[in-house]
PDB file of C-alpha atoms in Angstrom:
ATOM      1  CA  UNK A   1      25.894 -12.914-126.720  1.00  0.00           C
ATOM      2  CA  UNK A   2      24.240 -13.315-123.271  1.00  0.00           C
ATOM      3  CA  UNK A   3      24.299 -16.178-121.178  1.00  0.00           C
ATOM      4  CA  UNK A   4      21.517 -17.177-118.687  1.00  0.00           C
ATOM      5  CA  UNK A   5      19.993 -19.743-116.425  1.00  0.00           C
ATOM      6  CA  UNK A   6      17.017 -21.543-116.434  1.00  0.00           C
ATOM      7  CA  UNK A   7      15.486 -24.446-114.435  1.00  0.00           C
ATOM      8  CA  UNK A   8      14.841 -27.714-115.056  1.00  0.00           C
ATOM      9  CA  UNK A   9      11.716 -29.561-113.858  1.00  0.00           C
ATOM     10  CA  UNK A  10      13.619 -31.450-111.327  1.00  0.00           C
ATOM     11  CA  UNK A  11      15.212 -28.146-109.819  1.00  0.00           C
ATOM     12  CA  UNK A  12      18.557 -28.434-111.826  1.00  0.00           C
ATOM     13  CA  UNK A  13      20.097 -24.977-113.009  1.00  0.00           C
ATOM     14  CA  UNK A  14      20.825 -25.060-116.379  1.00  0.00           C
ATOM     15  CA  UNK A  15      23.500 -22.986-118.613  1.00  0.00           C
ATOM     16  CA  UNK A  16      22.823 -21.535-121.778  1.00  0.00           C
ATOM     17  CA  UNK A  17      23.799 -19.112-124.045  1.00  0.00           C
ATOM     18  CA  UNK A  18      21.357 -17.244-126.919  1.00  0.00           C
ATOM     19  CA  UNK A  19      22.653 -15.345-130.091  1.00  0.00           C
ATOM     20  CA  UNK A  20      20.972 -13.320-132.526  1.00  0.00           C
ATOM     21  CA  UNK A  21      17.340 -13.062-133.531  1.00  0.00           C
ATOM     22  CA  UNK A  22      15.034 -14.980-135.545  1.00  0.00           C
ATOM     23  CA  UNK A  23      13.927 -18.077-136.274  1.00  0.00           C
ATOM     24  CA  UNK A  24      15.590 -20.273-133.616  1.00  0.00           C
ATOM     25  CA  UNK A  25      18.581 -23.086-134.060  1.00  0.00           C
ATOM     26  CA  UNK A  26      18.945 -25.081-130.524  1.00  0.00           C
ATOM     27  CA  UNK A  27      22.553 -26.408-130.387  1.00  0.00           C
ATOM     28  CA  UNK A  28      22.675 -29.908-128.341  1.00  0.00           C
ATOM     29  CA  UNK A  29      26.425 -30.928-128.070  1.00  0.00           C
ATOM     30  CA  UNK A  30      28.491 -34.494-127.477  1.00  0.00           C
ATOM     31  CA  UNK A  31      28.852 -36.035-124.303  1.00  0.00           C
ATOM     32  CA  UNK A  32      31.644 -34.233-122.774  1.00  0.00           C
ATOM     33  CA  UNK A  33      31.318 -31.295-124.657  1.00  0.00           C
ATOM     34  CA  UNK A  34      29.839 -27.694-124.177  1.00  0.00           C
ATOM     35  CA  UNK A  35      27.798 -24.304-125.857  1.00  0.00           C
ATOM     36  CA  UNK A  36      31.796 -23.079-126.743  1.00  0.00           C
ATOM     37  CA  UNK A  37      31.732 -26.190-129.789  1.00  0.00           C
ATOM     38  CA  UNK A  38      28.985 -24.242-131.215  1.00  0.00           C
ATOM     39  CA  UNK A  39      30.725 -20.985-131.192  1.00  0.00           C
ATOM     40  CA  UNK A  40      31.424 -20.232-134.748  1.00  0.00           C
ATOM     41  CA  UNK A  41      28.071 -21.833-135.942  1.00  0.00           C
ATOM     42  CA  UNK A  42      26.572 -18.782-133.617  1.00  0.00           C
ATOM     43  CA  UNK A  43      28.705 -16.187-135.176  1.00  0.00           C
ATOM     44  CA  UNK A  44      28.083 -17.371-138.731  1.00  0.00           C
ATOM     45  CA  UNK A  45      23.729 -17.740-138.246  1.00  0.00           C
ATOM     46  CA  UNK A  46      23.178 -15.364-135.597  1.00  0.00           C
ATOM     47  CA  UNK A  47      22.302 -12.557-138.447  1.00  0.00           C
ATOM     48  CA  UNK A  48      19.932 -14.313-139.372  1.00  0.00           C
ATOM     49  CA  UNK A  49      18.882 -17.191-136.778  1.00  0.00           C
ATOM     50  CA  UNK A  50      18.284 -16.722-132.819  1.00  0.00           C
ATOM     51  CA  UNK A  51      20.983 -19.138-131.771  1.00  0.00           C
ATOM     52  CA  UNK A  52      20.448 -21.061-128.644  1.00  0.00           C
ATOM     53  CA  UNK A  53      23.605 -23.463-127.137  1.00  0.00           C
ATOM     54  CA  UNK A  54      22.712 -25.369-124.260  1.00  0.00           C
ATOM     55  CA  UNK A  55      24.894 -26.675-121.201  1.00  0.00           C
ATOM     56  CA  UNK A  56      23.641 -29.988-120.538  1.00  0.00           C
ATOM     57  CA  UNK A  57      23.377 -30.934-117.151  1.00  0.00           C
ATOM     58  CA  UNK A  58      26.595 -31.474-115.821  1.00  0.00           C
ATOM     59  CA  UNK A  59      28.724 -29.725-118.613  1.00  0.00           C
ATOM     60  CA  UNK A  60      29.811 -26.352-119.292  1.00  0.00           C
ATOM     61  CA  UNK A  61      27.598 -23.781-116.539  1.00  0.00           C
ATOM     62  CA  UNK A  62      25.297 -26.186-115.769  1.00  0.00           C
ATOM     63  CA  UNK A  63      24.623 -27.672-112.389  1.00  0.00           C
ATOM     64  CA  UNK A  64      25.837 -31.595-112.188  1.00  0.00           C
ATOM     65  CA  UNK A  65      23.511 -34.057-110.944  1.00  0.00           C
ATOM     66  CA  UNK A  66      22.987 -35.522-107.509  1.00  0.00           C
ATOM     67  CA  UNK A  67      22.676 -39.037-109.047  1.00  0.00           C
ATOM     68  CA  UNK A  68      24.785 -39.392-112.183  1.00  0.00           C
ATOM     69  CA  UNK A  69      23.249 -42.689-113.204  1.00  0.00           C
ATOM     70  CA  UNK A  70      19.653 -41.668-112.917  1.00  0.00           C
ATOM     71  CA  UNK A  71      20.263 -38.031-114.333  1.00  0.00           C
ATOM     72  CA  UNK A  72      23.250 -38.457-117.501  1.00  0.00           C
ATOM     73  CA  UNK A  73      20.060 -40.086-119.426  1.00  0.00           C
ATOM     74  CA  UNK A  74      18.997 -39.245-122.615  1.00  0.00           C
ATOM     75  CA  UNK A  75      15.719 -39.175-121.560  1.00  0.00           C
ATOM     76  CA  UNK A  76      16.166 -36.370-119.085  1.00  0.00           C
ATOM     77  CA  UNK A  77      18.844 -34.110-120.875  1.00  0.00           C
ATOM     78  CA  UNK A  78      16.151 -34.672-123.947  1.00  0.00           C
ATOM     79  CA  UNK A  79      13.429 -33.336-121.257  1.00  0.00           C
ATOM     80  CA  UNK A  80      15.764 -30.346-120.119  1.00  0.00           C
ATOM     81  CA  UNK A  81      16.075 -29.292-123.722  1.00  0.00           C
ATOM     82  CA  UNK A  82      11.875 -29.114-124.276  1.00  0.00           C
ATOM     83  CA  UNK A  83      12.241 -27.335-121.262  1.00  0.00           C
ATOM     84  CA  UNK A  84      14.220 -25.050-122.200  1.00  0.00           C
ATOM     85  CA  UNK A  85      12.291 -24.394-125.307  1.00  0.00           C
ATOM     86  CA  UNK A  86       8.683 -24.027-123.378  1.00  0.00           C
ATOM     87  CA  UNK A  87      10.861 -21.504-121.141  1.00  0.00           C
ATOM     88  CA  UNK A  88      11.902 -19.402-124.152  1.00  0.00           C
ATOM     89  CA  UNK A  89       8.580 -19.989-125.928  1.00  0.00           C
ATOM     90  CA  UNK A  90      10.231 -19.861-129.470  1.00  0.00           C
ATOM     91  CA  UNK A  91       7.555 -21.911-131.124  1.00  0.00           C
ATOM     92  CA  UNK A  92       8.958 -25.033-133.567  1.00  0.00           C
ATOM     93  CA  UNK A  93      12.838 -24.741-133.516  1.00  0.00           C
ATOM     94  CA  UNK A  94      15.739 -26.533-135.627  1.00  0.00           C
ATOM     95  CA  UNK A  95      17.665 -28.230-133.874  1.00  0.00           C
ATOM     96  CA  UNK A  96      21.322 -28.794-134.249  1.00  0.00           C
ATOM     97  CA  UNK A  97      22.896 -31.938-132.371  1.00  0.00           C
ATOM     98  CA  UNK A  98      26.583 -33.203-131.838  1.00  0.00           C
ATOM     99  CA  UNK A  99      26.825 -36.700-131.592  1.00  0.00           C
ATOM    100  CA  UNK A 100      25.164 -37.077-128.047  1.00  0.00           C
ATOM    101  CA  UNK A 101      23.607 -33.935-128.872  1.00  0.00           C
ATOM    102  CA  UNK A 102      22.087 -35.312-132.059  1.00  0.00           C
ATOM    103  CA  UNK A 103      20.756 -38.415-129.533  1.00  0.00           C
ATOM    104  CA  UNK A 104      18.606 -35.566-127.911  1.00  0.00           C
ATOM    105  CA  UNK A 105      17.359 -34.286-131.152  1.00  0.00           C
ATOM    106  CA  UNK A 106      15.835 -37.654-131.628  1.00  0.00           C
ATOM    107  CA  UNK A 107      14.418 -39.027-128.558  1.00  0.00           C
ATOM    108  CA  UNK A 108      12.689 -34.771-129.258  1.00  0.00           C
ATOM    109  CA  UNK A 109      11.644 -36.221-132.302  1.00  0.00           C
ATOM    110  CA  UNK A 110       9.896 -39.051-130.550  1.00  0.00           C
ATOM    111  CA  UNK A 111       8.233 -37.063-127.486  1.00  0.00           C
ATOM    112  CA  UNK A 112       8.355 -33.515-128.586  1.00  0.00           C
ATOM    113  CA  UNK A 113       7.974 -33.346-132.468  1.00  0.00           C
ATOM    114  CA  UNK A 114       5.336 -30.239-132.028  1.00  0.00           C
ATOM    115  CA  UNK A 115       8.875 -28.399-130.599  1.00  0.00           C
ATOM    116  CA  UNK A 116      10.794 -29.349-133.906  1.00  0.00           C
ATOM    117  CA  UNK A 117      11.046 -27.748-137.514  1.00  0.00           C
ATOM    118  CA  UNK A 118      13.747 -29.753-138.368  1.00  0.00           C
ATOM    119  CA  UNK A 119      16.915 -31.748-137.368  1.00  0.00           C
ATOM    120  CA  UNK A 120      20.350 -31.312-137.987  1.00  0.00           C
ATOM    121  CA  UNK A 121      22.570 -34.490-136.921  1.00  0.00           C
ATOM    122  CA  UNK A 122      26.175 -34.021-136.384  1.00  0.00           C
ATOM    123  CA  UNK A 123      27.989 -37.455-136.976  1.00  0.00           C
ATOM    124  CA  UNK A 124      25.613 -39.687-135.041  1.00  0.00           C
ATOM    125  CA  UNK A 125      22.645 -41.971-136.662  1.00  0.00           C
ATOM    126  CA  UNK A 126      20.811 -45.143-136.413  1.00  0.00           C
ATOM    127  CA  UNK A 127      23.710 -46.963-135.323  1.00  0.00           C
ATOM    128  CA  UNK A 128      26.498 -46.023-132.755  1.00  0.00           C
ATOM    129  CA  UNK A 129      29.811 -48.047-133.583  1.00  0.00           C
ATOM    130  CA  UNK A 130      31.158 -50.027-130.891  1.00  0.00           C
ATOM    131  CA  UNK A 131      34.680 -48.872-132.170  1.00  0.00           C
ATOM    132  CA  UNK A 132      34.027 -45.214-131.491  1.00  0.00           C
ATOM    133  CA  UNK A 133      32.335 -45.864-128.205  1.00  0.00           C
ATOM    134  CA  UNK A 134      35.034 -48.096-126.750  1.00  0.00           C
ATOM    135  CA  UNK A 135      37.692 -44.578-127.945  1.00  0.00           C
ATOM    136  CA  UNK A 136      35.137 -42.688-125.650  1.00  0.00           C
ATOM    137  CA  UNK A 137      35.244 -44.943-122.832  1.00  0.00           C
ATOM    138  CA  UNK A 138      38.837 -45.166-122.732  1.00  0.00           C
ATOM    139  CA  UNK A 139      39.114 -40.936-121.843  1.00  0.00           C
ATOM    140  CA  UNK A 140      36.165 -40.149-121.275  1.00  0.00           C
ATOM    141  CA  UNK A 141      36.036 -38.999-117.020  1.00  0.00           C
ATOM    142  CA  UNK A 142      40.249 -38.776-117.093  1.00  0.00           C
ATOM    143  CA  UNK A 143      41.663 -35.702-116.309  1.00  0.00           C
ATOM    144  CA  UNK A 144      44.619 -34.287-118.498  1.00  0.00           C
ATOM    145  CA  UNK A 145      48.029 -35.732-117.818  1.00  0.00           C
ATOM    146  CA  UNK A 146      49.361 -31.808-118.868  1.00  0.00           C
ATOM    147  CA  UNK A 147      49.949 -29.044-117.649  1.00  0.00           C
ATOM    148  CA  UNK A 148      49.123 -26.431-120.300  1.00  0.00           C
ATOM    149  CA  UNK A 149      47.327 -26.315-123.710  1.00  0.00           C
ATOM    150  CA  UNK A 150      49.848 -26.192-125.905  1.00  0.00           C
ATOM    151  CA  UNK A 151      50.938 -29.493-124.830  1.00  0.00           C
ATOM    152  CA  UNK A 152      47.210 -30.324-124.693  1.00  0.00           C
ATOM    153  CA  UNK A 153      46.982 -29.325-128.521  1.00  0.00           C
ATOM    154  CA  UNK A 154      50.122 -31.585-129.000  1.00  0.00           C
ATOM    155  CA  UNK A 155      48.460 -34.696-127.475  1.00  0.00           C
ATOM    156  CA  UNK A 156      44.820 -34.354-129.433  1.00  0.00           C
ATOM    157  CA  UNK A 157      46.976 -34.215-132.456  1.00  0.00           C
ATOM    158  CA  UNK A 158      48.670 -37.189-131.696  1.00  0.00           C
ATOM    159  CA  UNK A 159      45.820 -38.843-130.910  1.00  0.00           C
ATOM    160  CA  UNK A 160      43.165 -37.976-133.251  1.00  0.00           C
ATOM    161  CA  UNK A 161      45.537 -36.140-136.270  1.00  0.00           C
ATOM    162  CA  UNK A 162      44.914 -39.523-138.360  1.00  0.00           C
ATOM    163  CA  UNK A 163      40.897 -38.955-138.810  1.00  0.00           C
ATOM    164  CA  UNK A 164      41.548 -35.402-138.514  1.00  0.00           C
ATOM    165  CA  UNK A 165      44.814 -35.001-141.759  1.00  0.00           C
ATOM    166  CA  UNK A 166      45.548 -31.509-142.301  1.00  0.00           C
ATOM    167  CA  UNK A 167      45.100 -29.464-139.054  1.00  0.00           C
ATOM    168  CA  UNK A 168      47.822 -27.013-137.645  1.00  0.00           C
ATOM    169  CA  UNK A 169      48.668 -26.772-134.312  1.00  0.00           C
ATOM    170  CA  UNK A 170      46.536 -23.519-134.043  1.00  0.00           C
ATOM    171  CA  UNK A 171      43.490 -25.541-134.868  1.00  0.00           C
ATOM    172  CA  UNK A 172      43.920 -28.262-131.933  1.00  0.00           C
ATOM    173  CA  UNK A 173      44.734 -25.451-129.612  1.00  0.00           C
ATOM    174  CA  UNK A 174      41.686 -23.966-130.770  1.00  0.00           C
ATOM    175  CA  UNK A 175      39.922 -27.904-130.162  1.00  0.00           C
ATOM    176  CA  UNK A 176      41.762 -27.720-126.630  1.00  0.00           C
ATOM    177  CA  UNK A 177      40.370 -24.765-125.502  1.00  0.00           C
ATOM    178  CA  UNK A 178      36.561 -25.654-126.594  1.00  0.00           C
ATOM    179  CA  UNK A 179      37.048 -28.857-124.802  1.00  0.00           C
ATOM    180  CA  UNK A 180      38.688 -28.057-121.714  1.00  0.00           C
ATOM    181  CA  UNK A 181      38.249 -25.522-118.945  1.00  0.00           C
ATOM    182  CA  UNK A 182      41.389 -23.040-118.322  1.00  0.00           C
ATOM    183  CA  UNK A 183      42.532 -23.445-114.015  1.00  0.00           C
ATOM    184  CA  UNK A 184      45.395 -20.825-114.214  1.00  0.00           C
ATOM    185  CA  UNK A 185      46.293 -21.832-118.001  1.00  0.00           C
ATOM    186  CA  UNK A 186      45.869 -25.706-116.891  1.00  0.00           C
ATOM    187  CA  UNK A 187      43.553 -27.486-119.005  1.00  0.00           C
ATOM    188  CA  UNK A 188      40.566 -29.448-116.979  1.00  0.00           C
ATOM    189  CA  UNK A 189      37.985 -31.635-117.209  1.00  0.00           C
ATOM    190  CA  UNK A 190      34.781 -29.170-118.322  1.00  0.00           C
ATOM    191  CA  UNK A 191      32.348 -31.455-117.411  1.00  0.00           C
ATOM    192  CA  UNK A 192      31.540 -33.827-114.063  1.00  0.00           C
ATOM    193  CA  UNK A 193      34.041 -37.066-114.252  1.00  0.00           C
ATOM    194  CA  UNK A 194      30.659 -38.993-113.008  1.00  0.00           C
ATOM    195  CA  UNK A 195      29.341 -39.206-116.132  1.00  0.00           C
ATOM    196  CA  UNK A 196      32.176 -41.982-116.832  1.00  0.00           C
ATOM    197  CA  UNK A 197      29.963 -43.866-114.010  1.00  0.00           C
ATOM    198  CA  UNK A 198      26.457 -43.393-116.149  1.00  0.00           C
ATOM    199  CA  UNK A 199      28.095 -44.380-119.468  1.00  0.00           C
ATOM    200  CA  UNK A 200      29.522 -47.361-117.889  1.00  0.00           C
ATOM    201  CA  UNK A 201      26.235 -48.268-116.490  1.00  0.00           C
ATOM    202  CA  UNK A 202      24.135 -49.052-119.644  1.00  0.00           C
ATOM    203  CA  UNK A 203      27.257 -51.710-120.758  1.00  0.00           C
ATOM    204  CA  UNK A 204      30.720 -52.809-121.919  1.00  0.00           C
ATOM    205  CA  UNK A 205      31.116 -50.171-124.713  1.00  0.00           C
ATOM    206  CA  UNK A 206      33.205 -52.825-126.320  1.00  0.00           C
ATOM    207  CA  UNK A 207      30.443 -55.255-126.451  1.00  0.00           C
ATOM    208  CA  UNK A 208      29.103 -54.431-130.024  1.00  0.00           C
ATOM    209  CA  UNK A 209      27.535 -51.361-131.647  1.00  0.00           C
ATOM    210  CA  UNK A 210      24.038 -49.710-130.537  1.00  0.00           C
ATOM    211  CA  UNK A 211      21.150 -50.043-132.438  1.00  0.00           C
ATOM    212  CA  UNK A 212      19.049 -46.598-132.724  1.00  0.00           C
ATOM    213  CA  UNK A 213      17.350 -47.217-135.282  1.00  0.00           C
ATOM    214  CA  UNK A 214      13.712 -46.895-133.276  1.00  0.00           C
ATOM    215  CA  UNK A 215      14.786 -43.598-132.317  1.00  0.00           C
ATOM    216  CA  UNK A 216      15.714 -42.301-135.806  1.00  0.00           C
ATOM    217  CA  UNK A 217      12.624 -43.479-137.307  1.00  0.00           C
ATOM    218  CA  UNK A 218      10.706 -41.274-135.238  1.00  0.00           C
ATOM    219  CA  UNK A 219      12.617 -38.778-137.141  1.00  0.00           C
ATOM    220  CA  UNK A 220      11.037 -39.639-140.376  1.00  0.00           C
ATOM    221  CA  UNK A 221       7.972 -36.709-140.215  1.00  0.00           C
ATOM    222  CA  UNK A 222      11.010 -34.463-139.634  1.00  0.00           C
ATOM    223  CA  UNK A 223      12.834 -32.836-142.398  1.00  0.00           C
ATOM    224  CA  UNK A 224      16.432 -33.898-141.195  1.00  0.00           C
ATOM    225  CA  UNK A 225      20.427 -33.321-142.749  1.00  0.00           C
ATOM    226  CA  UNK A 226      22.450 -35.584-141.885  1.00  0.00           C
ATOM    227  CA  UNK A 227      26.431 -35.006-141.521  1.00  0.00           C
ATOM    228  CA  UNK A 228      28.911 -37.796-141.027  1.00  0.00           C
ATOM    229  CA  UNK A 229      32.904 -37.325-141.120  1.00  0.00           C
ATOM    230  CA  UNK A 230      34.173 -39.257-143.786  1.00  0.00           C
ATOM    231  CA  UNK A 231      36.517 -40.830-141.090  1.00  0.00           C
ATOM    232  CA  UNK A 232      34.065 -41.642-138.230  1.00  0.00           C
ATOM    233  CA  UNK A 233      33.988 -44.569-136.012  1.00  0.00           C
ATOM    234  CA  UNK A 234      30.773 -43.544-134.660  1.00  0.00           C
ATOM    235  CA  UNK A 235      28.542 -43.219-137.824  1.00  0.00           C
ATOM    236  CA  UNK A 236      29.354 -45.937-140.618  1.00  0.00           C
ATOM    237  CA  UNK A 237      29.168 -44.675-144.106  1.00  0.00           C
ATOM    238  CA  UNK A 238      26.367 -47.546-144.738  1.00  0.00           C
ATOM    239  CA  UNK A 239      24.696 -47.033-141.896  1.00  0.00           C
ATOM    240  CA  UNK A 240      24.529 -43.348-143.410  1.00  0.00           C
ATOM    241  CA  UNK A 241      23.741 -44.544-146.767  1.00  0.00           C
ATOM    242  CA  UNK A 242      20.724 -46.984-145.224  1.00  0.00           C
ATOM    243  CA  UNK A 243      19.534 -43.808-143.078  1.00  0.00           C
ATOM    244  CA  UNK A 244      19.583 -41.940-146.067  1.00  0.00           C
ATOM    245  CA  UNK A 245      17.035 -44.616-147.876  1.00  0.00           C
ATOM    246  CA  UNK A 246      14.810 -44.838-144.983  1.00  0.00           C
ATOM    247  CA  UNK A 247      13.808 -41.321-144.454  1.00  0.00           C
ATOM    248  CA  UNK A 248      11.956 -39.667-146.701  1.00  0.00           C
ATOM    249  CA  UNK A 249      12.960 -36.113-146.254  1.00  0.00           C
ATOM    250  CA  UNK A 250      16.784 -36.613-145.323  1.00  0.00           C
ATOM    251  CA  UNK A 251      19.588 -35.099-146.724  1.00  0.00           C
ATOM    252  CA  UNK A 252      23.337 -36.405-146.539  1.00  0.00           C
ATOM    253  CA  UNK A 253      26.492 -35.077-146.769  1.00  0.00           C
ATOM    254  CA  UNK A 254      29.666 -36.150-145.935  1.00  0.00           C
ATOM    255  CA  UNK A 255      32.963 -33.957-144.579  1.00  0.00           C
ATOM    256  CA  UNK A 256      35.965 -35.026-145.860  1.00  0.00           C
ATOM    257  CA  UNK A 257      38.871 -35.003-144.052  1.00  0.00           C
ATOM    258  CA  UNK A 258      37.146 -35.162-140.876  1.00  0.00           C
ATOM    259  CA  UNK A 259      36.698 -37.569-138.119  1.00  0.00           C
ATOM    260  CA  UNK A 260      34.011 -38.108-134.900  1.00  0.00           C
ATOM    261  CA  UNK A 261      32.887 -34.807-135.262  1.00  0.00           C
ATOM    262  CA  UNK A 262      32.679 -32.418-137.772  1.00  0.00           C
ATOM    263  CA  UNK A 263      33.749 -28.789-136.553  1.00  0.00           C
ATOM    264  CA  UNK A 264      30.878 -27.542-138.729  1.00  0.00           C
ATOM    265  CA  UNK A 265      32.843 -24.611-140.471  1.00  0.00           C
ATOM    266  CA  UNK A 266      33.806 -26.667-142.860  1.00  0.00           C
ATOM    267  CA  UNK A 267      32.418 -24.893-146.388  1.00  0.00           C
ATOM    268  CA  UNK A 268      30.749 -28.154-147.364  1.00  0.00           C
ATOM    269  CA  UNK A 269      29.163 -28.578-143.706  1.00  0.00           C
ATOM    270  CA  UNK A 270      28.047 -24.591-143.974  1.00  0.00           C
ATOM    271  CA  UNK A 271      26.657 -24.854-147.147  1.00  0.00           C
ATOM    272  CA  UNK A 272      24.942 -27.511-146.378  1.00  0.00           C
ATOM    273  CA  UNK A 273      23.598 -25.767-142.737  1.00  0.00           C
ATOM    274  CA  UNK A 274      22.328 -22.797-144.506  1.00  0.00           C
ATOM    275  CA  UNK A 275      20.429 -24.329-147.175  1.00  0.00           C
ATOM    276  CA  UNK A 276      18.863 -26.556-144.883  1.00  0.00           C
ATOM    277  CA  UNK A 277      17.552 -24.238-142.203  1.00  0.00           C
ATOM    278  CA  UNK A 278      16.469 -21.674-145.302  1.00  0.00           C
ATOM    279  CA  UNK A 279      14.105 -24.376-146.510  1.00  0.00           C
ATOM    280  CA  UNK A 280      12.858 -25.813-143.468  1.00  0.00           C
ATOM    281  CA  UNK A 281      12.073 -21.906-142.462  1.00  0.00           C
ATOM    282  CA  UNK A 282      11.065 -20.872-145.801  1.00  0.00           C
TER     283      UNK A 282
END
């Protein structure tokens, strides 16, 4: 593993970490989240795949913005990623996007499709659900009210163990430590709070759900998978279903037991990961 820094066209410095050799998977996570989500997907491909996880501006190692509400766009993080990608020079590259992440992989799709072999999207689609985007605006910029990541594990149980049945206590530790930076064993906030004020911006999360679907359907020249949580309340399953008519070359699966997002080392989710990337690189 080695990580490095590149920079962006407007002079940001931007964190990422590449695995492996081969041809390359770009991993593009969720709005608050960093390259350490993508961990295990790196360890499982990188025998096989050059395995790129990029920090988007403001997360993880990456430099935060000057002006959250012009930068936290998904124009410009979409532009940092081709960036990235002309920097490395790897040629057409499958991308692999988390929710926000997945965002990227479209608006890529619609500006960039020479840098894309093919899309992977994580739990995110045509339509964002106004329920799942009001449960991100409620935490999404608030520090944790603990003072250590066991109790940290405890409360993302609490919260989230409904659309998530079955997971020990090791696993959310495990989730607490991908999301959160460790300040002397305290868990904090691993990405800039402003991005609360950019979110906030663009609406009342509340207000009803977000229609993508002129960003997905520039996906449609793009062989794509699709993965949704069978618990989500981001991705419908009929918005899923109607994505899954649309495109011509998409494939869908669903996780069970799984909520907004898939960890992606779920068997079903791997399978489905592998077979993809060996056709679309075949």
């Amino acid at each position: 593993m080695s990580g490095a820094r590149f920079t962006a066209p407007d002079g940001r410095h931007l964190h990422y970490v590449s695995d492996g050799a081969g041809p390359p998977v770009l991993c593009l996570a969720g709005l608050t989240r960093n390259h350490r989500d993508f961990s295990a997907v790196a360890s499982h491909l990188s025998d096989r795949h050059r395995v790129i996880r990029l920090d988007s501006r403001g997360r993880g190692g990456s430099d935060w913005a000057e002006d959250p509400i012009q930068e936290y766009q998904v124009a410009v993080e979409a532009g940092d990623a081709a960036a990235l990608l002309e920097h490395l020079a790897l040629g057409p590259t499958a991308i692999l996007g988390t929710s926000r992440g997945g965002i990227l992989g479209m608006a890529l799709a619609a500006t960039r499709p020479d840098l894309l072999a093919g899309l992977i999207l994580n739990d995110v689609g045509a339509v964002i659900d106004a329920a799942g985007l009001s449960r991100i605006g409620d935490y999404l910029g608030r520090s944790p009210a603990v003072d250590d990541f066991g109790s940290m594990a405890r409360v993302l149980a609490e919260e989230n163990g409904a659309a998530f049945p079955g997971l020990t206590h090791a696993d959310w530790l495990r989730v607490a430590r991908e999301m959160f930076n460790d300040e002397g064993g305290r868990p904090v906030l691993s990405y800039d709070a402003r991005l609360r004020e950019a979110f906030f911006a663009t609406g009342d999360p509340a207000a009803g759900a977000v229609d993508l679907w002129p960003l997905f359907s520039a996906t449609y020249a793009t062989p794509v998978l699709l993965l949704r949580g069978a618990h989500s309340d981001i991705l419908s399953a009929s918005v899923a279903e109607e994505m899954a008519r649309e495109h011509p070359r998409l494939t869908h699966i669903e996780v069970a037991d799984r909520g907004h997002v898939p960890f992606l080392t779920e068997p079903e989710a791997v399978e489905a990961i592998d077979r993809f990337l060996a056709e679309v690189f075949a």
